[in-house]
C-alpha cells in the first residue's frame, strides 16, 4: 500500500507521458506570461482529461434529468449513469459492495458526515479521538467541533523533523476512552505517506474504528480498502482528474447501517409523516437532496481513466520525478526542504533562502510554473517547523522532467533577483 521508497532517479520509461499529456487540453492551451505551462499544483487540484470533459458534455446533452424518481427515459438514463459511477468507484477502491460508496460533495463533506453520523451516535463526554500532526484542516476542525459539542478530547500523534509520524507515540495514545481514529494517508503539506496498514492494525487491536483521508493518496498509489481493512476511507474528485463538487466516502456497511444520517431531506427517506420518518437504505440514507449527478458520473469516468493507465505505473513515474526534482531543488544554495520522510508521494515543499514563499510563487508564475504557496490548509504542520508556509510543487503523472527543470531554472532566476 505504501509508495516505493524514494530513491534518486532518472527519467523512467514506465509511462508514455507525452502521449498522456495530449489527453489534457488545458496543458497545451494555457501560456502564463507567454510561457509553456508547467502545472505543479496538482495537490490543490488536478486537471481533467478530455475523456472526462466529454463525459460531462454527453451527460448534459443526452442524459440529464433528476435521478431515482422519474419514470421517463432521461431520468432512467441519468439514474443508470449515476449508479454506474458508484459501481466504478467501488471497483476503484475494491470495496465489497456498491452500498458502501456514498457520494459527497468533497472529502471535507465526507469527513463531516462521519463526524456527525458516527460521532454524534457513538462519542460522548470524556471520550478521545486520535488524529496526527500532519492533518489537513478538513481532518481537524470537524473533530474539534464534535469534541466541543460532546466534551470529548482530541489527541494528536506527533511527528519528527522529517515529517514522519511517531508510531510508538501513536500506539501510546490509545486508552480505554479512545473511540475513533482519523488519519491522513498522505500529507498534503509534506508528502509523507503514513503507514496506514500498521495504523489500522493497531487501531483495531484496541477495538477502535479508523477513518483514512485519502485526498492525496488515491491519485498516486493503488488503494484497496478491503486489504487495508479501514472502516472509512474518503477522497475528493477534483484531485483525481475529475470535477469539483464531488467526493467519496467509503464506509463498511456495518458502520453505515448503524450511523445516523448527516442531512435530512428528499431521497434519504423511505416514508415521511409529520410523526415519523423512516430512513432509506445505505448509501441513499446519506445522500439527501439532489446529488451532484454530472460530477459523480464524470468522477466515475476519471476513476476508469486512471485505472486504465495503472496506479503502479503512475507511482513509478511520479517517484522518479519527485526524486529528480528533490535532488535538483535541494542543490540550490540556501534551500530548505520540508518533508524528508522515507516514504513520500509527489509533494516537494521547500523554502528558498529568505525569500517569502508568496513572492517565490508569484515569480515562478512569470516563468509559467504553477505552484502553491502558504500553509496548505495545514497550519499545525507549519507551526511544527516554525514557518509561515512553504512553496509546494506537487506532481501528477502528466508532469515531465523538463517541467522539474523549468522549476529549478526559475528558482535560480529568483535567487539572482534577491541576491
Ligand atoms: C485537499 C485535501 C482535503 C480537502 O479537500 P476538499 O476537496 O477541499 O474537501 C482534505 N485532506 C487532504 C489531505 C487534502 O489534500
PDB file of C-alpha atoms and ligand atoms in Angstrom, residues 43 106-108 136 138 184 186 188 213 215-216 236 238-239, ligand 1:
ATOM      1  CA  UNK A  43      -2.019  18.732  -4.774  1.00  0.00           C
ATOM      2  CA  UNK A 106     -15.797  16.651  -1.473  1.00  0.00           C
ATOM      3  CA  UNK A 107     -13.583  14.988   1.108  1.00  0.00           C
ATOM      4  CA  UNK A 108     -14.335  17.735   3.639  1.00  0.00           C
ATOM      5  CA  UNK A 136      -5.300  18.966   6.672  1.00  0.00           C
ATOM      6  CA  UNK A 138     -10.524  19.226   6.953  1.00  0.00           C
ATOM      7  CA  UNK A 184      -4.405  11.193   6.521  1.00  0.00           C
ATOM      8  CA  UNK A 186      -0.590  11.179   2.550  1.00  0.00           C
ATOM      9  CA  UNK A 188      -0.693  17.380   1.518  1.00  0.00           C
ATOM     10  CA  UNK A 213      -8.327  10.774   4.476  1.00  0.00           C
ATOM     11  CA  UNK A 215      -7.356  13.025  -0.697  1.00  0.00           C
ATOM     12  CA  UNK A 216      -3.635  12.906  -1.555  1.00  0.00           C
ATOM     13  CA  UNK A 236     -12.123  14.148  -3.395  1.00  0.00           C
ATOM     14  CA  UNK A 238     -11.014  17.184  -8.275  1.00  0.00           C
ATOM     15  CA  UNK A 239      -7.656  15.751  -7.159  1.00  0.00           C
TER      16      UNK A 239
HETATM   17  C1  LIG B   1      -7.330  18.770  -0.431  1.00  0.00           C
HETATM   18  C2  LIG B   1      -7.376  17.998   0.820  1.00  0.00           C
HETATM   19  C3  LIG B   1      -8.511  17.985   1.606  1.00  0.00           C
HETATM   20  C4  LIG B   1      -9.742  18.806   1.291  1.00  0.00           C
HETATM   21  O1  LIG B   1     -10.246  18.526   0.023  1.00  0.00           O
HETATM   22  P1  LIG B   1     -11.613  19.233  -0.415  1.00  0.00           P
HETATM   23  O2  LIG B   1     -11.800  18.819  -1.828  1.00  0.00           O
HETATM   24  O3  LIG B   1     -11.358  20.712  -0.290  1.00  0.00           O
HETATM   25  O4  LIG B   1     -12.664  18.767   0.501  1.00  0.00           O
HETATM   26  C5  LIG B   1      -8.505  17.204   2.749  1.00  0.00           C
HETATM   27  N1  LIG B   1      -7.454  16.454   3.075  1.00  0.00           N
HETATM   28  C6  LIG B   1      -6.324  16.444   2.340  1.00  0.00           C
HETATM   29  C7  LIG B   1      -5.184  15.569   2.746  1.00  0.00           C
HETATM   30  C8  LIG B   1      -6.253  17.217   1.184  1.00  0.00           C
HETATM   31  O5  LIG B   1      -5.145  17.200   0.464  1.00  0.00           O
END
